Structure formats: structure tokens, C-alpha cells
């Protein structure tokens, strides 16, 4: 399949998902030219704000390939990944991301992606959600335990 066919499949998945009561997003993970997994937005049916199409596809691909690293894979999605999905893609180590619609299209449809991108460009002390570093406990203790563990699996 070509990139255009993968993108069309994502758009079709997203459109079908709307008919099924989900959000208008669909995604694929492709490796060696083959679709490994698909995902659709399941936020409202599962009451899970992290169940974006890209995250669902990443989770399924990791299970299918029996790994938490998706190097050699491409994330294909019906819309530009939001910051959470982009971060998930970075953690999964996908090689590349391709998408159809963009953050501005999502904003026109009432989705927050654009607002989140804009928020991350602002100083944290101006955010409406306070994010505060409290240093009266030993926050490094879990990292010390991690570093002391000789059989840790690096990621």
C-alpha cells in the first residue's frame, strides 16, 4: 500500500468511528509496508481521555509486535497528532508520522489540539492549570532505586 492509501484508510476508520459513536480520528501503525495495527478514538465510549486513535494503535502494535519500541514503524493518522499523541509516538520510537488533516482542521471541528500547542509555548506560570514543583521530599529516591537495579530494562 502507498502512503495515500494508508491515509485514506485512516480517514475511513475515523469516519466509520463517528458513525459508531466515537471521535473523528483513526490511525495505523505500519511496518515494512504492512499494517500492524489500527486504532480509532475511543475517548467517549471508554471514558478514557487517553484513548486517542494514535495511542490505541500504538498500544495494539506493541502487543502485536511484543515490544515497547516501534522503531522501523510509521504512525499514519487521519489528523495531526495532539501533543499527547506526539509524545506517545516519541516514547514509542516510531520512525516517522504522516497525517491528513491538521491541528487547525481539528480546531474548526471543536477539538482542543491547537489550544494545547499554544499553551505549551507559554511560560508555565501563566497556565490556568498550576504545575508546581515541591521539593520537600526526596523525589530522586525512585530514580536511585532504578539506577541501583542491575536488571532494569532501559527505555
PDB file of C-alpha atoms in Angstrom:
ATOM      1  CA  UNK A   1       0.000   0.000   0.000  1.00  0.00           C
ATOM      2  CA  UNK A   2       1.088   3.567  -0.576  1.00  0.00           C
ATOM      3  CA  UNK A   3       1.060   6.438   1.905  1.00  0.00           C
ATOM      4  CA  UNK A   4      -2.049   7.818   0.209  1.00  0.00           C
ATOM      5  CA  UNK A   5      -3.866   4.517   0.668  1.00  0.00           C
ATOM      6  CA  UNK A   6      -2.797   4.359   4.326  1.00  0.00           C
ATOM      7  CA  UNK A   7      -4.052   7.897   4.876  1.00  0.00           C
ATOM      8  CA  UNK A   8      -7.333   7.070   3.131  1.00  0.00           C
ATOM      9  CA  UNK A   9      -7.706   4.029   5.401  1.00  0.00           C
ATOM     10  CA  UNK A  10      -7.237   6.287   8.442  1.00  0.00           C
ATOM     11  CA  UNK A  11      -9.815   8.767   7.167  1.00  0.00           C
ATOM     12  CA  UNK A  12     -12.234   5.888   6.529  1.00  0.00           C
ATOM     13  CA  UNK A  13     -11.619   4.451  10.020  1.00  0.00           C
ATOM     14  CA  UNK A  14     -12.238   7.891  11.543  1.00  0.00           C
ATOM     15  CA  UNK A  15     -15.450   8.406   9.574  1.00  0.00           C
ATOM     16  CA  UNK A  16     -16.737   4.921  10.476  1.00  0.00           C
ATOM     17  CA  UNK A  17     -15.881   5.590  14.121  1.00  0.00           C
ATOM     18  CA  UNK A  18     -18.108   8.675  14.138  1.00  0.00           C
ATOM     19  CA  UNK A  19     -20.990   6.500  12.891  1.00  0.00           C
ATOM     20  CA  UNK A  20     -20.219   4.065  15.740  1.00  0.00           C
ATOM     21  CA  UNK A  21     -20.371   6.824  18.366  1.00  0.00           C
ATOM     22  CA  UNK A  22     -16.649   7.565  18.699  1.00  0.00           C
ATOM     23  CA  UNK A  23     -14.497  10.546  17.809  1.00  0.00           C
ATOM     24  CA  UNK A  24     -13.442  11.501  14.262  1.00  0.00           C
ATOM     25  CA  UNK A  25      -9.908  10.107  14.411  1.00  0.00           C
ATOM     26  CA  UNK A  26      -8.271   6.971  13.006  1.00  0.00           C
ATOM     27  CA  UNK A  27      -4.684   5.718  12.972  1.00  0.00           C
ATOM     28  CA  UNK A  28      -2.463   2.898  11.732  1.00  0.00           C
ATOM     29  CA  UNK A  29       0.950   1.572  12.629  1.00  0.00           C
ATOM     30  CA  UNK A  30       2.784   0.310   9.551  1.00  0.00           C
ATOM     31  CA  UNK A  31       5.976  -1.745   9.499  1.00  0.00           C
ATOM     32  CA  UNK A  32       7.746  -2.972   6.391  1.00  0.00           C
ATOM     33  CA  UNK A  33       4.832  -1.766   4.275  1.00  0.00           C
ATOM     34  CA  UNK A  34       2.276  -3.827   6.221  1.00  0.00           C
ATOM     35  CA  UNK A  35      -0.409  -2.576   8.613  1.00  0.00           C
ATOM     36  CA  UNK A  36       0.432  -3.901  12.076  1.00  0.00           C
ATOM     37  CA  UNK A  37      -2.448  -2.292  13.959  1.00  0.00           C
ATOM     38  CA  UNK A  38      -5.308   0.159  13.709  1.00  0.00           C
ATOM     39  CA  UNK A  39      -6.831   2.489  16.247  1.00  0.00           C
ATOM     40  CA  UNK A  40      -9.809   4.771  16.498  1.00  0.00           C
ATOM     41  CA  UNK A  41     -10.686   7.404  19.057  1.00  0.00           C
ATOM     42  CA  UNK A  42     -12.377   5.662  21.991  1.00  0.00           C
ATOM     43  CA  UNK A  43     -12.427   8.550  24.472  1.00  0.00           C
ATOM     44  CA  UNK A  44     -16.187   8.797  24.940  1.00  0.00           C
ATOM     45  CA  UNK A  45     -17.189   5.119  24.671  1.00  0.00           C
ATOM     46  CA  UNK A  46     -14.483   4.029  27.144  1.00  0.00           C
ATOM     47  CA  UNK A  47     -14.494   7.193  29.305  1.00  0.00           C
ATOM     48  CA  UNK A  48     -10.716   7.297  28.859  1.00  0.00           C
ATOM     49  CA  UNK A  49      -9.235  10.685  27.886  1.00  0.00           C
ATOM     50  CA  UNK A  50      -6.030   8.944  26.770  1.00  0.00           C
ATOM     51  CA  UNK A  51      -7.792   6.626  24.295  1.00  0.00           C
ATOM     52  CA  UNK A  52      -6.899   8.686  21.230  1.00  0.00           C
ATOM     53  CA  UNK A  53      -6.647   6.794  17.940  1.00  0.00           C
ATOM     54  CA  UNK A  54      -2.850   7.096  17.830  1.00  0.00           C
ATOM     55  CA  UNK A  55      -2.411   5.828  21.387  1.00  0.00           C
ATOM     56  CA  UNK A  56      -4.794   2.933  20.737  1.00  0.00           C
ATOM     57  CA  UNK A  57      -2.864   1.999  17.565  1.00  0.00           C
ATOM     58  CA  UNK A  58       0.477   2.263  19.397  1.00  0.00           C
ATOM     59  CA  UNK A  59      -0.751   0.068  22.269  1.00  0.00           C
ATOM     60  CA  UNK A  60      -2.073  -2.555  19.852  1.00  0.00           C
ATOM     61  CA  UNK A  61       1.117  -2.530  17.753  1.00  0.00           C
ATOM     62  CA  UNK A  62       3.264  -3.007  20.834  1.00  0.00           C
ATOM     63  CA  UNK A  63       1.163  -6.010  21.848  1.00  0.00           C
ATOM     64  CA  UNK A  64       1.224  -7.436  18.322  1.00  0.00           C
ATOM     65  CA  UNK A  65       4.984  -6.979  17.917  1.00  0.00           C
ATOM     66  CA  UNK A  66       5.695  -7.872  21.566  1.00  0.00           C
ATOM     67  CA  UNK A  67       7.825  -4.793  22.171  1.00  0.00           C
ATOM     68  CA  UNK A  68       7.515  -1.298  23.594  1.00  0.00           C
ATOM     69  CA  UNK A  69       9.772   0.164  20.909  1.00  0.00           C
ATOM     70  CA  UNK A  70       8.230   0.693  17.494  1.00  0.00           C
ATOM     71  CA  UNK A  71      11.399   1.562  15.636  1.00  0.00           C
ATOM     72  CA  UNK A  72      11.005   0.700  11.980  1.00  0.00           C
ATOM     73  CA  UNK A  73       7.335   1.713  12.165  1.00  0.00           C
ATOM     74  CA  UNK A  74       5.347   4.593  10.737  1.00  0.00           C
ATOM     75  CA  UNK A  75       2.391   6.161  12.511  1.00  0.00           C
ATOM     76  CA  UNK A  76      -0.266   7.116   9.961  1.00  0.00           C
ATOM     77  CA  UNK A  77      -3.172   9.173  11.224  1.00  0.00           C
ATOM     78  CA  UNK A  78      -6.222  10.978   9.970  1.00  0.00           C
ATOM     79  CA  UNK A  79      -5.245  14.166  11.806  1.00  0.00           C
ATOM     80  CA  UNK A  80      -2.046  15.759  13.096  1.00  0.00           C
ATOM     81  CA  UNK A  81      -1.299  14.161  16.467  1.00  0.00           C
ATOM     82  CA  UNK A  82      -2.125  16.219  19.539  1.00  0.00           C
ATOM     83  CA  UNK A  83       0.727  16.840  21.998  1.00  0.00           C
ATOM     84  CA  UNK A  84      -0.142  13.691  23.994  1.00  0.00           C
ATOM     85  CA  UNK A  85      -0.125  11.511  20.876  1.00  0.00           C
ATOM     86  CA  UNK A  86       3.030  13.150  19.598  1.00  0.00           C
ATOM     87  CA  UNK A  87       4.709  12.444  22.942  1.00  0.00           C
ATOM     88  CA  UNK A  88       3.449   8.854  22.853  1.00  0.00           C
ATOM     89  CA  UNK A  89       4.943   8.484  19.384  1.00  0.00           C
ATOM     90  CA  UNK A  90       8.278   9.791  20.615  1.00  0.00           C
ATOM     91  CA  UNK A  91       8.233   7.365  23.560  1.00  0.00           C
ATOM     92  CA  UNK A  92       7.314   4.506  21.204  1.00  0.00           C
ATOM     93  CA  UNK A  93      10.261   5.487  18.980  1.00  0.00           C
ATOM     94  CA  UNK A  94       8.311   5.375  15.708  1.00  0.00           C
ATOM     95  CA  UNK A  95      10.449   6.325  12.726  1.00  0.00           C
ATOM     96  CA  UNK A  96       8.011   8.781  11.229  1.00  0.00           C
ATOM     97  CA  UNK A  97       4.490  10.215  11.371  1.00  0.00           C
ATOM     98  CA  UNK A  98       2.263  11.133   8.443  1.00  0.00           C
ATOM     99  CA  UNK A  99      -1.176  12.709   8.755  1.00  0.00           C
ATOM    100  CA  UNK A 100      -4.063  14.071   6.670  1.00  0.00           C
ATOM    101  CA  UNK A 101      -5.911  16.915   8.469  1.00  0.00           C
ATOM    102  CA  UNK A 102      -4.010  19.298  10.735  1.00  0.00           C
ATOM    103  CA  UNK A 103      -4.460  20.986  14.134  1.00  0.00           C
ATOM    104  CA  UNK A 104      -6.329  23.878  12.527  1.00  0.00           C
ATOM    105  CA  UNK A 105      -8.848  21.482  10.979  1.00  0.00           C
ATOM    106  CA  UNK A 106      -9.321  19.851  14.398  1.00  0.00           C
ATOM    107  CA  UNK A 107      -9.893  23.287  15.961  1.00  0.00           C
ATOM    108  CA  UNK A 108     -12.585  24.059  13.359  1.00  0.00           C
ATOM    109  CA  UNK A 109     -14.342  20.869  14.484  1.00  0.00           C
ATOM    110  CA  UNK A 110     -14.143  21.918  18.153  1.00  0.00           C
ATOM    111  CA  UNK A 111     -11.123  19.920  19.342  1.00  0.00           C
ATOM    112  CA  UNK A 112      -8.510  21.404  21.727  1.00  0.00           C
ATOM    113  CA  UNK A 113      -5.311  20.372  19.955  1.00  0.00           C
ATOM    114  CA  UNK A 114      -4.438  23.881  18.790  1.00  0.00           C
ATOM    115  CA  UNK A 115      -5.053  25.345  22.258  1.00  0.00           C
ATOM    116  CA  UNK A 116      -2.706  22.779  23.813  1.00  0.00           C
ATOM    117  CA  UNK A 117       0.031  23.509  21.287  1.00  0.00           C
ATOM    118  CA  UNK A 118      -0.377  27.220  22.056  1.00  0.00           C
ATOM    119  CA  UNK A 119      -0.369  26.561  25.817  1.00  0.00           C
ATOM    120  CA  UNK A 120       2.974  24.749  25.645  1.00  0.00           C
ATOM    121  CA  UNK A 121       4.504  27.816  24.004  1.00  0.00           C
ATOM    122  CA  UNK A 122       3.612  29.932  27.059  1.00  0.00           C
ATOM    123  CA  UNK A 123       5.565  30.160  30.332  1.00  0.00           C
ATOM    124  CA  UNK A 124       4.259  27.535  32.731  1.00  0.00           C
ATOM    125  CA  UNK A 125       3.482  30.116  35.426  1.00  0.00           C
ATOM    126  CA  UNK A 126       0.810  31.612  33.117  1.00  0.00           C
ATOM    127  CA  UNK A 127      -1.111  28.353  32.639  1.00  0.00           C
ATOM    128  CA  UNK A 128      -4.634  28.009  34.026  1.00  0.00           C
ATOM    129  CA  UNK A 129      -3.571  24.601  35.395  1.00  0.00           C
ATOM    130  CA  UNK A 130      -0.984  25.087  38.150  1.00  0.00           C
ATOM    131  CA  UNK A 131       2.014  22.783  37.746  1.00  0.00           C
ATOM    132  CA  UNK A 132       4.175  23.114  40.840  1.00  0.00           C
ATOM    133  CA  UNK A 133       7.491  21.559  41.820  1.00  0.00           C
ATOM    134  CA  UNK A 134       7.502  20.736  45.548  1.00  0.00           C
ATOM    135  CA  UNK A 135      10.926  19.742  46.824  1.00  0.00           C
ATOM    136  CA  UNK A 136      10.397  18.909  50.491  1.00  0.00           C
ATOM    137  CA  UNK A 137      10.568  15.147  49.803  1.00  0.00           C
ATOM    138  CA  UNK A 138      13.301  13.060  48.202  1.00  0.00           C
ATOM    139  CA  UNK A 139      11.873  12.950  44.697  1.00  0.00           C
ATOM    140  CA  UNK A 140      15.027  11.294  43.382  1.00  0.00           C
ATOM    141  CA  UNK A 141      14.532   8.178  45.570  1.00  0.00           C
ATOM    142  CA  UNK A 142      12.707   6.172  42.842  1.00  0.00           C
ATOM    143  CA  UNK A 143      15.471   7.047  40.367  1.00  0.00           C
ATOM    144  CA  UNK A 144      18.117   5.854  42.819  1.00  0.00           C
ATOM    145  CA  UNK A 145      16.236   2.552  43.121  1.00  0.00           C
ATOM    146  CA  UNK A 146      16.085   2.396  39.319  1.00  0.00           C
ATOM    147  CA  UNK A 147      19.795   3.106  38.884  1.00  0.00           C
ATOM    148  CA  UNK A 148      20.670   0.502  41.539  1.00  0.00           C
ATOM    149  CA  UNK A 149      18.709  -2.216  39.748  1.00  0.00           C
ATOM    150  CA  UNK A 150      21.144  -4.173  37.534  1.00  0.00           C
ATOM    151  CA  UNK A 151      18.380  -5.960  35.577  1.00  0.00           C
ATOM    152  CA  UNK A 152      16.480  -2.809  34.585  1.00  0.00           C
ATOM    153  CA  UNK A 153      15.174  -2.628  31.030  1.00  0.00           C
ATOM    154  CA  UNK A 154      16.239   0.678  29.524  1.00  0.00           C
ATOM    155  CA  UNK A 155      13.701   2.630  27.562  1.00  0.00           C
TER     156      UNK A 155
END
